[in-house]
Coordinates of C-alpha atoms in Angstrom, one line a residue:
M1 CA 26.4 -10.6 16.5
T2 CA 26.1 -13.2 19.3
S3 CA 24.8 -11.2 22.4
H4 CA 21.5 -12.9 21.5
R5 CA 22.4 -16.3 20.4
P6 CA 19.3 -18.6 20.0
A7 CA 19.3 -22.2 21.0
A8 CA 18.4 -23.3 17.3
V9 CA 17.8 -22.1 13.5
I10 CA 15.6 -23.6 11.7
I11 CA 15.3 -23.1 7.9
M12 CA 12.5 -23.9 5.7
A13 CA 13.9 -25.2 2.4
A14 CA 11.9 -28.1 1.2
G15 CA 9.3 -26.1 -1.1
L16 CA 8.5 -27.8 -4.4
G17 CA 9.3 -24.7 -6.0
T18 CA 7.1 -25.7 -9.4
R19 CA 7.1 -22.0 -10.7
M20 CA 10.8 -22.1 -11.3
K21 CA 10.0 -25.0 -14.0
S22 CA 13.6 -26.6 -13.2
A23 CA 15.3 -29.7 -12.6
T24 CA 17.6 -27.8 -10.2
P25 CA 15.8 -27.3 -6.6
K26 CA 14.6 -23.7 -6.1
V27 CA 16.7 -23.2 -3.1
L28 CA 19.8 -24.3 -5.1
H29 CA 19.4 -21.5 -7.7
E30 CA 22.1 -18.8 -7.4
I31 CA 22.2 -15.1 -6.9
G32 CA 25.4 -12.9 -5.6
G33 CA 27.8 -16.1 -5.7
R34 CA 25.6 -18.4 -3.5
S35 CA 22.4 -20.6 -3.7
L36 CA 19.3 -19.2 -2.1
V37 CA 19.5 -21.8 0.7
G38 CA 23.8 -20.4 1.0
H39 CA 22.3 -16.6 1.7
A40 CA 20.2 -18.1 4.5
V41 CA 22.9 -20.4 6.0
V42 CA 25.1 -17.5 5.9
T43 CA 22.6 -15.4 7.8
A44 CA 22.2 -18.0 10.2
R45 CA 25.4 -18.9 11.3
A46 CA 26.2 -15.1 12.0
L47 CA 23.8 -15.7 15.0
A48 CA 26.0 -18.2 16.2
P49 CA 23.2 -20.5 17.1
E50 CA 23.7 -24.1 19.3
H51 CA 21.7 -25.7 16.3
L52 CA 21.2 -25.0 12.8
V53 CA 18.9 -27.4 11.1
V54 CA 17.6 -27.0 7.1
V55 CA 14.5 -28.8 6.3
V56 CA 14.6 -30.3 3.0
G57 CA 12.1 -32.0 0.7
T58 CA 12.0 -32.2 -3.3
G59 CA 15.5 -32.8 -4.7
R60 CA 16.9 -33.9 -1.1
E61 CA 20.0 -35.5 -2.3
Q62 CA 21.1 -32.3 -4.2
V63 CA 20.5 -29.8 -1.4
E64 CA 22.1 -32.1 1.2
A65 CA 25.1 -32.7 -0.9
H66 CA 25.5 -28.8 -1.4
L67 CA 25.1 -28.2 2.1
A68 CA 27.6 -30.7 2.8
K69 CA 29.8 -28.3 1.1
I70 CA 29.1 -25.0 2.2
D71 CA 28.5 -25.8 5.5
P72 CA 29.4 -29.6 6.9
D73 CA 27.9 -28.9 10.8
A74 CA 24.4 -28.0 9.3
R75 CA 21.8 -30.6 10.0
T76 CA 19.2 -31.7 7.6
A77 CA 15.5 -33.0 8.5
F78 CA 13.3 -34.4 5.9
Q79 CA 9.5 -33.2 5.2
E80 CA 8.1 -36.2 3.6
Q81 CA 4.8 -34.6 2.3
Q82 CA 4.3 -30.9 1.6
L83 CA 1.8 -30.5 4.4
G84 CA 2.4 -26.6 5.2
T85 CA 5.0 -24.6 7.3
G86 CA 4.1 -26.0 10.5
D87 CA 4.8 -29.7 9.2
A88 CA 8.0 -28.4 8.0
V89 CA 9.1 -26.9 11.6
R90 CA 7.7 -30.0 13.2
A91 CA 10.5 -31.9 11.1
G92 CA 13.0 -29.5 11.8
L93 CA 12.5 -30.0 15.6
T94 CA 13.3 -33.5 15.1
A95 CA 17.0 -33.2 14.1
V96 CA 18.0 -31.1 17.6
P97 CA 17.3 -32.0 21.2
E98 CA 15.0 -30.8 23.2
V99 CA 16.4 -27.4 23.4
D100 CA 15.4 -24.3 25.7
G101 CA 15.6 -20.8 24.8
A102 CA 14.9 -19.1 21.6
V103 CA 14.0 -20.9 18.2
V104 CA 14.4 -18.8 14.9
V105 CA 12.6 -20.0 12.0
T106 CA 13.2 -18.7 8.7
S107 CA 12.9 -19.5 4.9
G108 CA 15.6 -20.6 2.2
D109 CA 14.2 -18.3 -0.4
V110 CA 15.0 -14.9 1.1
P111 CA 18.6 -14.1 0.1
L112 CA 18.3 -10.3 1.0
L113 CA 17.7 -11.1 5.0
R114 CA 20.3 -9.4 7.1
A115 CA 22.0 -11.1 9.9
E116 CA 21.3 -7.5 11.6
T117 CA 17.8 -7.9 11.1
L118 CA 17.9 -11.0 12.9
Q119 CA 19.4 -9.9 15.7
E120 CA 17.2 -6.9 16.1
L121 CA 14.1 -9.6 16.0
L122 CA 15.8 -11.5 18.5
A123 CA 16.6 -8.8 20.7
E124 CA 12.7 -7.4 20.5
H125 CA 11.7 -10.8 21.4
Q126 CA 13.9 -11.2 24.9
S127 CA 13.3 -7.3 25.5
S128 CA 9.5 -7.5 25.3
G129 CA 9.2 -11.0 27.1
N130 CA 7.3 -12.5 23.9
A131 CA 6.5 -16.1 23.2
V132 CA 6.6 -15.5 19.9
T133 CA 7.9 -12.6 17.8
V134 CA 7.3 -12.2 14.1
L135 CA 8.9 -10.3 11.7
T136 CA 6.8 -8.1 9.6
A137 CA 6.7 -5.2 6.9
R138 CA 4.6 -2.8 5.5
V139 CA 4.0 -3.1 1.7
P140 CA 2.0 -1.2 -0.7
D141 CA 0.2 -4.3 -2.3
P142 CA -0.1 -6.9 0.2
T143 CA -1.7 -9.4 -2.0
G144 CA -0.9 -13.1 -1.2
Y145 CA 0.6 -12.7 2.1
G146 CA -0.5 -13.3 5.6
R147 CA -1.8 -10.0 7.4
I148 CA -0.9 -9.2 10.9
L149 CA -4.1 -8.6 13.2
P150 CA -2.9 -5.8 15.5
G151 CA -3.8 -6.2 19.4
E152 CA -5.0 -3.4 21.4
D153 CA -1.8 -3.5 23.6
G154 CA 0.2 -3.1 20.3
S155 CA 1.0 -6.9 20.2
V156 CA -0.1 -9.4 17.5
A157 CA -3.7 -10.6 18.0
G158 CA -3.0 -13.2 15.0
I159 CA -2.0 -13.6 11.4
V160 CA -4.5 -14.4 8.9
E161 CA -3.4 -16.0 5.5
H162 CA -4.8 -14.1 2.4
K163 CA -6.9 -16.9 0.9
D164 CA -8.7 -16.9 4.8
A165 CA -8.9 -13.3 5.0
S166 CA -12.3 -11.2 5.1
P167 CA -12.2 -8.3 2.6
E168 CA -11.8 -6.0 5.6
Q169 CA -8.6 -8.0 6.6
R170 CA -7.4 -7.6 3.2
Q171 CA -6.9 -3.9 3.5
I172 CA -4.3 -4.5 6.1
D173 CA -1.0 -3.5 4.9
E174 CA 1.5 -5.0 7.4
I175 CA 2.4 -8.3 6.3
N176 CA 4.0 -11.5 7.4
A177 CA 7.6 -11.8 6.3
G178 CA 7.5 -15.8 7.3
I179 CA 10.2 -15.6 9.9
Y180 CA 9.8 -15.7 13.6
V181 CA 11.4 -16.2 17.0
F182 CA 9.6 -18.8 19.4
D183 CA 10.0 -19.9 22.8
A184 CA 11.3 -23.4 22.6
A185 CA 8.7 -24.9 24.7
T186 CA 6.0 -22.7 23.1
L187 CA 6.7 -23.7 19.7
R188 CA 6.8 -27.4 20.7
D189 CA 3.4 -27.1 22.3
G190 CA 2.0 -25.3 19.6
L191 CA 2.8 -27.7 16.7
R192 CA 1.1 -30.4 18.8
R193 CA -2.0 -28.6 18.9
I194 CA -2.2 -27.1 15.3
T195 CA -4.9 -28.6 12.8
T196 CA -5.6 -28.5 9.1
E197 CA -9.0 -26.6 9.4
N198 CA -8.2 -23.9 7.0
A199 CA -8.6 -22.9 3.2
Q200 CA -5.5 -24.9 2.1
G201 CA -5.8 -27.8 4.3
E202 CA -2.5 -27.1 5.5
L203 CA -0.5 -27.2 9.1
Y204 CA -0.1 -23.1 9.3
L205 CA 3.0 -22.6 11.6
T206 CA 1.0 -19.1 12.0
D207 CA -1.6 -20.9 14.1
V208 CA 0.9 -21.5 16.9
L209 CA 0.8 -17.6 17.3
G210 CA -2.8 -17.8 18.1
I211 CA -2.6 -20.7 20.2
A212 CA 0.2 -19.0 22.2
R213 CA -2.6 -16.1 22.5
G214 CA -5.0 -18.2 23.6
D215 CA -2.9 -19.4 26.7
G216 CA -2.6 -15.9 27.6
K217 CA 1.0 -15.3 26.4
R218 CA 2.5 -12.1 24.3
V219 CA 2.9 -12.1 20.6
G220 CA 4.8 -9.5 19.3
A221 CA 6.3 -8.0 16.2
Y222 CA 9.2 -6.2 14.6
V223 CA 8.5 -4.1 11.8
T224 CA 11.4 -3.9 9.5
E225 CA 11.6 -0.4 7.6
D226 CA 13.5 -2.2 4.7
A227 CA 10.6 -4.8 3.0
M228 CA 12.8 -5.6 0.3
Q229 CA 14.9 -7.9 3.1
T230 CA 11.6 -10.2 3.5
E231 CA 11.1 -10.9 -0.5
G232 CA 11.2 -14.4 -1.6
V233 CA 11.6 -16.3 -4.6
N234 CA 9.0 -18.1 -6.6
D235 CA 9.7 -18.1 -10.1
R236 CA 12.8 -16.9 -12.3
V237 CA 11.3 -13.4 -12.8
Q238 CA 11.8 -12.7 -9.0
L239 CA 15.1 -14.2 -9.1
A240 CA 16.2 -11.7 -11.6
T241 CA 14.6 -8.8 -9.6
L242 CA 16.5 -10.2 -6.3
R243 CA 19.6 -10.5 -8.2
A244 CA 19.5 -7.1 -9.5
E245 CA 18.5 -5.5 -6.1
L246 CA 21.1 -7.9 -4.2
N247 CA 23.8 -6.3 -6.4
R248 CA 23.0 -2.8 -6.5
R249 CA 23.2 -3.3 -2.8
T250 CA 26.6 -4.9 -2.8
L251 CA 27.7 -2.1 -5.0
D252 CA 26.3 0.7 -2.7
T253 CA 28.5 -1.1 0.3
L254 CA 31.6 -1.1 -1.7
M255 CA 31.4 2.4 -2.9
R256 CA 30.7 3.5 0.7
S257 CA 33.5 1.7 1.6
G258 CA 36.4 3.7 -0.9
V259 CA 35.8 1.7 -3.9
T260 CA 34.9 3.2 -7.2
V261 CA 32.5 1.7 -9.6
V262 CA 32.4 3.9 -12.7
D263 CA 29.1 2.4 -14.3
P264 CA 27.0 0.2 -11.7
N265 CA 24.3 -0.5 -14.1
T266 CA 26.9 -2.8 -16.1
T267 CA 29.0 -4.0 -13.2
W268 CA 27.9 -7.5 -11.0
V269 CA 30.2 -8.4 -8.1
D270 CA 29.2 -11.5 -5.9
S271 CA 28.6 -10.8 -2.1
T272 CA 31.3 -13.4 -1.8
V273 CA 34.1 -11.0 -3.2
T274 CA 36.2 -8.9 -1.2
L275 CA 37.5 -5.3 -2.4
E276 CA 39.9 -3.2 -0.8
Q277 CA 39.8 0.8 -0.5
D278 CA 40.7 2.7 -4.1
V279 CA 40.0 -0.5 -6.3
T280 CA 38.6 1.0 -9.5
L281 CA 36.0 -1.1 -11.6
L282 CA 35.5 -0.1 -15.0
P283 CA 32.3 -0.7 -17.1
N284 CA 31.2 -4.4 -17.9
T285 CA 33.1 -5.9 -15.1
Q286 CA 32.1 -9.2 -13.5
L287 CA 33.8 -10.3 -10.2
H288 CA 32.4 -13.8 -9.2
G289 CA 33.3 -16.4 -6.3
A290 CA 36.3 -15.9 -3.9
T291 CA 37.9 -13.0 -5.9
A292 CA 39.8 -10.4 -4.1
V293 CA 41.5 -7.3 -5.4
A294 CA 44.0 -5.2 -3.4
S295 CA 44.4 -1.4 -3.1
G296 CA 44.8 0.5 -6.1
A297 CA 44.0 -2.3 -8.6
T298 CA 42.1 -1.4 -11.8
I299 CA 39.8 -4.0 -13.0
G300 CA 37.8 -3.6 -16.5
P301 CA 36.4 -2.7 -18.6
D302 CA 34.6 -5.7 -20.3
T303 CA 36.4 -8.2 -17.4
T304 CA 35.3 -11.3 -15.9
L305 CA 37.2 -12.7 -12.9
T306 CA 36.1 -16.2 -11.1
D307 CA 38.0 -17.0 -7.9
V308 CA 41.0 -14.7 -9.0
Q309 CA 43.3 -12.8 -6.4
V310 CA 44.9 -9.6 -7.7
G311 CA 47.5 -7.6 -6.1
G312 CA 47.5 -4.0 -5.3
G313 CA 48.2 -1.6 -8.2
A314 CA 47.4 -4.5 -10.9
T315 CA 45.8 -3.6 -14.0
I316 CA 43.0 -6.4 -15.7
I317 CA 41.6 -4.9 -18.9
R318 CA 39.3 -6.9 -21.1
C319 CA 40.1 -10.1 -19.9
H320 CA 38.5 -13.7 -18.8
G321 CA 40.3 -15.4 -15.9
S322 CA 39.4 -18.0 -13.2
G323 CA 41.3 -19.7 -10.4
A324 CA 44.4 -17.4 -11.1
V325 CA 46.7 -15.2 -9.0
I326 CA 48.0 -11.8 -10.2
G327 CA 50.7 -10.0 -8.3
A328 CA 51.0 -6.4 -7.2
G329 CA 51.6 -3.9 -10.0
A330 CA 51.1 -6.4 -13.1
S331 CA 49.3 -5.9 -16.1
V332 CA 47.1 -8.0 -17.8
G333 CA 45.4 -7.8 -21.2
P334 CA 43.6 -6.9 -23.2
F335 CA 42.0 -10.1 -24.6
A336 CA 43.9 -12.3 -22.4
Y337 CA 42.6 -15.6 -21.1
L338 CA 43.8 -17.1 -17.5
R339 CA 42.7 -20.3 -17.1
P340 CA 43.0 -22.3 -13.6
G341 CA 46.6 -22.5 -12.2
T342 CA 47.9 -19.1 -13.5
T343 CA 50.2 -17.0 -11.3
L344 CA 51.5 -13.6 -12.4
G345 CA 54.3 -12.4 -10.2
A346 CA 54.9 -8.7 -9.4
K347 CA 55.0 -6.2 -12.5
G348 CA 54.7 -9.2 -14.8
K349 CA 52.7 -9.1 -17.8
I350 CA 50.2 -11.3 -19.6
G351 CA 49.4 -9.3 -23.0
T352 CA 47.1 -9.6 -25.7
F353 CA 45.6 -12.6 -27.0
V354 CA 47.7 -14.7 -24.4
E355 CA 46.2 -17.9 -22.9
T356 CA 47.6 -19.5 -19.8
K357 CA 47.0 -22.6 -18.0
N358 CA 49.0 -24.2 -15.0
A359 CA 51.6 -21.3 -15.3
A360 CA 53.9 -19.9 -13.0
I361 CA 55.0 -16.5 -14.4
A362 CA 57.7 -14.7 -12.3
D363 CA 58.3 -11.4 -11.1
G364 CA 59.0 -9.0 -13.8
A365 CA 58.4 -12.0 -16.6
K366 CA 56.8 -11.0 -19.7
V367 CA 54.4 -13.0 -22.1
P368 CA 53.2 -9.9 -24.2
H369 CA 50.9 -11.3 -27.1
L370 CA 49.9 -14.1 -28.9
T371 CA 51.2 -16.6 -26.9
Y372 CA 49.8 -20.0 -25.3
A373 CA 51.6 -21.1 -22.2
G374 CA 50.3 -24.1 -20.5
D375 CA 52.0 -26.2 -17.9
A376 CA 54.8 -23.5 -17.6
T377 CA 57.3 -22.1 -15.4
I378 CA 58.6 -18.9 -16.6
G379 CA 61.5 -17.4 -14.7
E380 CA 61.9 -13.6 -13.6
G381 CA 62.6 -11.3 -15.9
A382 CA 62.0 -13.5 -19.0
N383 CA 60.6 -12.6 -22.2
I384 CA 58.2 -14.8 -24.4
G385 CA 58.3 -13.6 -28.1
A386 CA 55.1 -13.1 -30.0
G387 CA 53.3 -16.2 -31.3
T388 CA 55.5 -18.8 -28.9
I389 CA 53.5 -21.8 -28.1
F390 CA 54.2 -23.9 -25.3
A391 CA 53.1 -27.4 -26.6
N392 CA 52.3 -29.2 -23.6
Y393 CA 50.2 -32.2 -25.0
D394 CA 51.4 -35.1 -26.6
G395 CA 47.9 -36.6 -27.3
V396 CA 48.2 -38.7 -23.8
N397 CA 49.7 -36.8 -21.2
K398 CA 50.4 -33.2 -20.5
H399 CA 54.2 -32.1 -20.2
H400 CA 55.9 -29.2 -18.3
T401 CA 58.4 -26.7 -19.7
T402 CA 60.6 -24.5 -17.6
I403 CA 62.2 -21.1 -18.9
G404 CA 65.0 -19.8 -16.9
R405 CA 65.5 -16.2 -15.4
H406 CA 66.2 -13.6 -17.9
S407 CA 66.0 -16.2 -20.8
F408 CA 64.6 -14.5 -24.3
I409 CA 62.2 -16.9 -26.4
G410 CA 61.9 -15.6 -30.1
S411 CA 58.7 -15.1 -31.7
N412 CA 56.9 -17.6 -33.5
S413 CA 58.8 -20.4 -31.4
V414 CA 57.4 -23.7 -30.2
L415 CA 58.7 -25.4 -27.2
I416 CA 57.8 -29.0 -27.3
A417 CA 57.8 -30.1 -23.9
P418 CA 59.1 -31.4 -21.5
R419 CA 61.6 -28.7 -22.0
N420 CA 64.2 -26.6 -19.8
V421 CA 65.5 -23.9 -21.1
G422 CA 68.3 -22.6 -18.8
D423 CA 68.7 -19.3 -17.1
G424 CA 70.3 -16.3 -19.6
S425 CA 69.6 -18.3 -22.5
Y426 CA 67.9 -17.4 -25.9
V427 CA 65.8 -19.5 -28.5
A428 CA 66.0 -18.0 -32.1
A429 CA 62.8 -16.8 -33.4
G430 CA 60.7 -19.5 -35.5
S431 CA 62.3 -22.4 -33.9
A432 CA 61.0 -25.8 -32.9
L433 CA 62.7 -26.8 -29.6
T434 CA 63.1 -30.4 -29.1
D435 CA 66.0 -30.2 -26.9
D436 CA 66.9 -28.3 -23.7
V437 CA 68.8 -25.3 -23.5
E438 CA 72.0 -24.9 -21.3
P439 CA 72.3 -21.4 -19.5
G440 CA 74.0 -18.7 -21.6
Q441 CA 73.5 -20.7 -25.0
I442 CA 71.0 -19.6 -28.1
A443 CA 69.4 -22.4 -29.6
V444 CA 68.1 -22.4 -33.2
A445 CA 65.9 -25.2 -34.2
R446 CA 64.7 -24.2 -37.9
G447 CA 65.3 -25.3 -41.4
K448 CA 67.8 -23.5 -43.6
Q449 CA 66.2 -21.1 -46.0
R450 CA 66.6 -22.2 -49.8
N451 CA 65.4 -19.5 -52.4
V452 CA 64.7 -21.1 -55.5
P453 CA 65.1 -18.7 -58.6
G454 CA 62.7 -18.5 -61.5
W455 CA 60.2 -20.6 -59.5
V456 CA 57.5 -18.0 -60.2
A457 CA 57.8 -17.7 -63.9
R458 CA 57.6 -21.4 -64.2
K459 CA 54.9 -22.4 -61.9
R460 CA 52.9 -19.2 -61.9
A461 CA 53.2 -18.2 -65.5
G462 CA 50.5 -15.6 -66.7
T463 CA 49.5 -14.4 -63.1
K464 CA 50.1 -11.0 -61.7
T465 CA 52.2 -12.1 -59.3
A466 CA 54.6 -13.5 -62.5
Q467 CA 54.4 -10.1 -64.3
A468 CA 55.3 -7.9 -61.1
A469 CA 58.4 -10.5 -60.8
A470 CA 59.2 -9.6 -64.1
D471 CA 58.6 -6.0 -64.1
A472 CA 61.0 -5.9 -60.9
L473 CA 63.7 -8.0 -62.8
S474 CA 63.6 -5.7 -65.5
G475 CA 63.8 -3.0 -63.4
D476 CA 60.2 -1.9 -64.4
T477 CA 58.5 -1.4 -61.3
G478 CA 55.1 -0.5 -63.1
L479 CA 55.1 3.3 -61.8
D480 CA 55.3 4.7 -65.5
A481 CA 52.4 2.5 -66.6
Q482 CA 50.7 3.8 -63.4
R483 CA 51.5 7.6 -64.5
E484 CA 50.2 7.1 -68.0
A485 CA 46.9 5.9 -66.6
R486 CA 46.2 8.7 -64.5
S487 CA 47.0 11.2 -67.3

């Protein structure tokens, strides 16, 4: 990807984005696991440019803070006023030294653009000896786009914006994608010479092409057959359209690489997710963030995972999880909730209606059903009975509980942290554990059962319960009365 390395890439991301109707800057809206500008940065970085500059404007502080997280080496330039694309690129050039070579200009709201397309654009620029090369596409409805005016030699004679175009020019279906490669010297010179004499009263970057052409330099085009790559986002309808298209493309790539997607219409996978061959995704599955799934695992149906690592052969069904690690051959769900800090060892189990948080569950250990396990270490082969609660919070601080290897916690127990249950120990069902348990012991922590004779007759006289008790004590189960009623 670096054979045609540019001197710089400038990403225009300073637009007002008023049609988004949002307090969030347009370029920070997300699709496919990244912000719009995040997609642009990843694509630009694939070219290995000497300098990468993002031109920011509205919401500058938010955008710069976001860029510092996703690409700390990216520089930013501030466009103080929205005076057009020419002004934006002029601002971008102030953030880099006076470079020589190719300068790529792209946009922060074109998330489907692929690095391979930019590389092909660069290759065309260099092989044709162009001073400027513009990415173009042919579309059935070019309304609103700048039109490519063809030269007699197959070059580009110019670009006319829709509002400035004549009726004949508006019939042209080859449109400007707003993505360019410039010779650095040509770009600097052209930006010094452009004016605001147009319908918008703005500094058009496209006017640099006309200036270069007038100076006898060659201006060329590279036509992409995939027009969707050039689509930008201006409102939330377009955002949803491109989100769906990006997901479709992501799933298509995954399926062609050996992943089974049973129902692509209900499956959403971020472009940041990694799936190995022979992974199976069942309907209504969503995989987000840095989720990675190893070969042979089955995810879904009805499962949402964010930043979850899944081992080979694992099964996760009807589960919501984030920040968790699932071991090879493990099983999770249905109806489990994995919170950050959960790790499940190989062939372990987190079952039905189980919630875990900061819980390290070792190989072969089982938390099968109806349990809350927070701030816990559960040893190899241990079994946690149904209804167990790891009471980790005392109202002020969180405390940890450790369950030893091959220990057994009886159903409906409460483990009041901090607690330590030794290897090979038992906790009797219904216990409220307030002391540690040593290896090999059984802990019984529950009140002694006391049965009070005659309580129902005294306290619930006249009820159906009292009548049933009286019948049972007299040996009459009520079956004779039922038979008489049916006869």
